[in-house]
XYZ file of C-alpha atoms in Angstrom:
225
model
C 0.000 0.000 0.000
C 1.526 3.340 -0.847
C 1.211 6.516 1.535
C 1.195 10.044 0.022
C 2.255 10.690 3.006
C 6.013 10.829 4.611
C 6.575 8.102 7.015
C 7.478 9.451 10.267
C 8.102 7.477 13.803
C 5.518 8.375 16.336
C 7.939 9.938 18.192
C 11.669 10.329 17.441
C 13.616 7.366 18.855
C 10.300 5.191 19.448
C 9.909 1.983 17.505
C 6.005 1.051 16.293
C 4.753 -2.372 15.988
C 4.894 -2.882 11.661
C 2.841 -6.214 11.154
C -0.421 -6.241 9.640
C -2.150 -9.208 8.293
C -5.016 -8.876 6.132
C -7.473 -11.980 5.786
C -10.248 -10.450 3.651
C -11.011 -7.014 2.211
C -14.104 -6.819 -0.089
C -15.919 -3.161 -1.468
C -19.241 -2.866 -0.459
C -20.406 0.399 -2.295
C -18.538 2.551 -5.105
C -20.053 5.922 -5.600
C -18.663 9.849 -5.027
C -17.145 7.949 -2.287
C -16.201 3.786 -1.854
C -16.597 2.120 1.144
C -15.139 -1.198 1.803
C -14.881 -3.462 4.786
C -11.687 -5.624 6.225
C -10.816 -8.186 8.568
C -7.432 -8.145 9.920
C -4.955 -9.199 12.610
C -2.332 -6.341 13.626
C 1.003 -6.857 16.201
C 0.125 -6.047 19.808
C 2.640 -3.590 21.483
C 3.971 -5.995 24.002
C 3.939 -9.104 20.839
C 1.804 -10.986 19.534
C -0.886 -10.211 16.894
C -4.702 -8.833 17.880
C -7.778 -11.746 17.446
C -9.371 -10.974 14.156
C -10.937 -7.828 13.597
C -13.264 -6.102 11.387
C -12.913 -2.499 10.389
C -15.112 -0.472 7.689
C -13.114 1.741 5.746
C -14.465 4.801 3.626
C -11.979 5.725 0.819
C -12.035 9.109 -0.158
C -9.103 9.908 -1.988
C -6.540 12.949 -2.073
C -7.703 16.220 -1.009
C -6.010 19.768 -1.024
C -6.652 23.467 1.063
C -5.261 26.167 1.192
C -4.789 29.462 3.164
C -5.016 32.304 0.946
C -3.285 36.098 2.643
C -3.007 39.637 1.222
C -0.360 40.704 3.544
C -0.476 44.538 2.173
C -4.582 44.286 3.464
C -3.811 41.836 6.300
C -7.203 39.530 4.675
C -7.841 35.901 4.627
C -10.124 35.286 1.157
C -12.080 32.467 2.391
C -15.470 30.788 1.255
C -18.633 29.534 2.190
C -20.314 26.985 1.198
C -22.925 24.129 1.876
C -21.071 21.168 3.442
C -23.708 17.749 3.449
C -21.737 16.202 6.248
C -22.251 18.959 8.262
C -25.877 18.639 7.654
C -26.290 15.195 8.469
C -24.307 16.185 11.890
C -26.839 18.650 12.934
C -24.337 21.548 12.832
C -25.037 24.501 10.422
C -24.401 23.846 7.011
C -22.974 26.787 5.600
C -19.541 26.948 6.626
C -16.760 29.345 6.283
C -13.144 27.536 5.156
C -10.215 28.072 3.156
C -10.769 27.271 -0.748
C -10.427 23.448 -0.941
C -11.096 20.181 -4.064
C -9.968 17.056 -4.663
C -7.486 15.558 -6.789
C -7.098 13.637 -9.034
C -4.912 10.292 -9.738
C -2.039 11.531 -11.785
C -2.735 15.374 -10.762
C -0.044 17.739 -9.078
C -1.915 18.912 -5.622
C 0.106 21.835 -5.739
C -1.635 22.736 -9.408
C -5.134 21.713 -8.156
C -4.693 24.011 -5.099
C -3.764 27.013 -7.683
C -6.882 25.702 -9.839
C -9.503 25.774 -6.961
C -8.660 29.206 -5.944
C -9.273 30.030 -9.417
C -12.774 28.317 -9.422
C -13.638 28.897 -6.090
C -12.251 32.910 -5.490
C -11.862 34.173 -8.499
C -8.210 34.865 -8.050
C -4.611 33.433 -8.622
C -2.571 32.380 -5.718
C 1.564 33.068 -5.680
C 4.408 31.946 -3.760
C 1.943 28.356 -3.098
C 3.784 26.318 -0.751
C 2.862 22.910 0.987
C 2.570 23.874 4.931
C 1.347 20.380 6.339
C -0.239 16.991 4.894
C -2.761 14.871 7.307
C -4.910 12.400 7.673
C -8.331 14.202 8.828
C -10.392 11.043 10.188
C -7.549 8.107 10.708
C -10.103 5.809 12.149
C -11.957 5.064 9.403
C -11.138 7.706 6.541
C -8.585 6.761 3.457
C -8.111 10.943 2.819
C -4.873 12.884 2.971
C -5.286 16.460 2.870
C -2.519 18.286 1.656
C -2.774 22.106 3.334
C -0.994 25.066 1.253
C -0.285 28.621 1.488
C -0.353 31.510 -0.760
C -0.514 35.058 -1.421
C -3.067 36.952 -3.228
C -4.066 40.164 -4.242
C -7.415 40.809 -2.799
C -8.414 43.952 -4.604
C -12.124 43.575 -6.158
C -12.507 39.921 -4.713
C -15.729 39.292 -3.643
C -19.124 37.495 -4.979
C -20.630 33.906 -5.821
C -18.484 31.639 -7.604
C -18.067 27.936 -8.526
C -18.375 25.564 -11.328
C -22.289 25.270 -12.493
C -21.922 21.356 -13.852
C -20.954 20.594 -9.975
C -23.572 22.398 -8.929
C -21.464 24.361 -6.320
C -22.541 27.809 -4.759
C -19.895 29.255 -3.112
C -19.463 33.343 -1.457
C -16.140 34.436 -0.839
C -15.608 36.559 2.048
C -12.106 38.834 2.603
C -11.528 38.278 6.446
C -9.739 40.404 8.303
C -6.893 38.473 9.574
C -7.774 39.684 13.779
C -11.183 38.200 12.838
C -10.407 34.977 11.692
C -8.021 34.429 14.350
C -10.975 35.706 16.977
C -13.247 32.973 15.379
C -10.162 30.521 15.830
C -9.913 31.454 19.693
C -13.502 31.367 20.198
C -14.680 27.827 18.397
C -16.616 29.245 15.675
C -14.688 27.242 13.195
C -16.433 23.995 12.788
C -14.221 22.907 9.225
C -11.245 20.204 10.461
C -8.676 21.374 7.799
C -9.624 25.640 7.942
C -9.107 25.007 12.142
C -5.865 23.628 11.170
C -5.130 25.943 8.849
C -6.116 29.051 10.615
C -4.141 27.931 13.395
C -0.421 27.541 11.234
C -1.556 31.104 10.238
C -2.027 32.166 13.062
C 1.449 31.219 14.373
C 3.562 32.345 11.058
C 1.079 36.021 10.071
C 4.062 38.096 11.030
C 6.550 36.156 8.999
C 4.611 35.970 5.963
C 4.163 39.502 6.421
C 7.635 40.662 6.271
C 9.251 37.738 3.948
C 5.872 39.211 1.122
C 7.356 43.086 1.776
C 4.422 44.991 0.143
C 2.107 41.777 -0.129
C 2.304 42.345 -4.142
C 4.737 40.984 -6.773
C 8.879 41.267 -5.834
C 11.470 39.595 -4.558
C 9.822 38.448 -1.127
C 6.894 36.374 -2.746
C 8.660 33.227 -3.058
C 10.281 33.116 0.564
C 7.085 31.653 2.640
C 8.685 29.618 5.915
């Protein structure tokens, strides 16, 4: 099975049981999203393998977000949209998150990021750099998320955007960066990968601030940490 993402210990120096032994793994239902279920037996810490388990598994594929800043304005662009999982949790629907899509097998996440801000906000992220890659629901979620950061002008951005033949309805919203960060401190931000997000911002404002100079096009654009 091959990861898309790096392979780190758990903790530096600590040494994770590796044995996994799969006994059967059949799909159940292939749609927008496959679901599949498999019996195992994994190696205990202290030896040994586990009884045989079962485990469903949802497979959803490669995902990418990213944080979009005009330093010179000192605004997030972010979007809302209608979320169906959200929905079905009881929890408002429309939420407020960083510009977000899928990818693709074969597709560059780095390029899809750049193409969803298009879509989504109406604008062209530079300076895109990958920030963190993770593994939103490891219990029984397949998706990475890859999270990136760029810089945008956010002069005139503003309005309802999206592609009509995926039926998506989407507002984007310039934030002011003290707002979003508010939100942040207070729990109003019920999206996994924007709370993520929002919090690396949070942490690295200032330096993207001075490493972007004037927040437009020059030498400091390509130096995000």
């Amino acid at each position: 099975m091959t990861s898309p993402l790096p392979d780190y210990p758990v903790l530096p120096g600590i040494q994770s049981p590796t044995a996994v032994t799969v006994v059967d793994h059949r799909h159940i239902h292939r749609g927008f999203m496959d679901f599949s279920v498999m019996r195992l037996r994994h190696e205990r810490f202290a030896g040994g393998m586990t009884p045989e388990i079962e485990r469903d598994i949802c497979h959803r594929g490669v995902a990418v977000a990213i944080i979009l800043y005009d330093p010179a304005a000192d605004l997030l662009v972010m979007i809302e949209q209608f979320r169906i999982g959200a929905y079905a949790a009881g929890v408002n629907p429309w939420l407020l998150e960083f510009v977000a899509g899928m990818v693709k097998p074969g597709e560059d996440p780095a390029a899809v990021a750049t193409r969803e801000t298009q879509e989504e906000a109406g604008c062209t992220p530079r300076a895109v750099r990958l920030i963190h890659s993770m593994l939103p629901s490891p219990g029984g979620s397949t998706e990475v998320v890859h999270l990136y950061a760029g810089l945008v002008d956010s002069t005139g951005l503003g309005g309802i955007h999206g592609l009509a033949e995926e039926v998506e309805d989407i507002r984007v919203h310039l934030v002011p960066a003290d707002t979003a960060i508010a939100m942040l401190d207070a729990n109003q931000v019920a999206s996994g990968f924007t709370l993520l997000g929002l919090a690396w911002f949070a942490r690295h404002r200032d330096r993207l601030r001075a490493e972007a100079g004037d927040g437009h096009d020059g030498p400091g654009d390509a130096a995000l940490p």
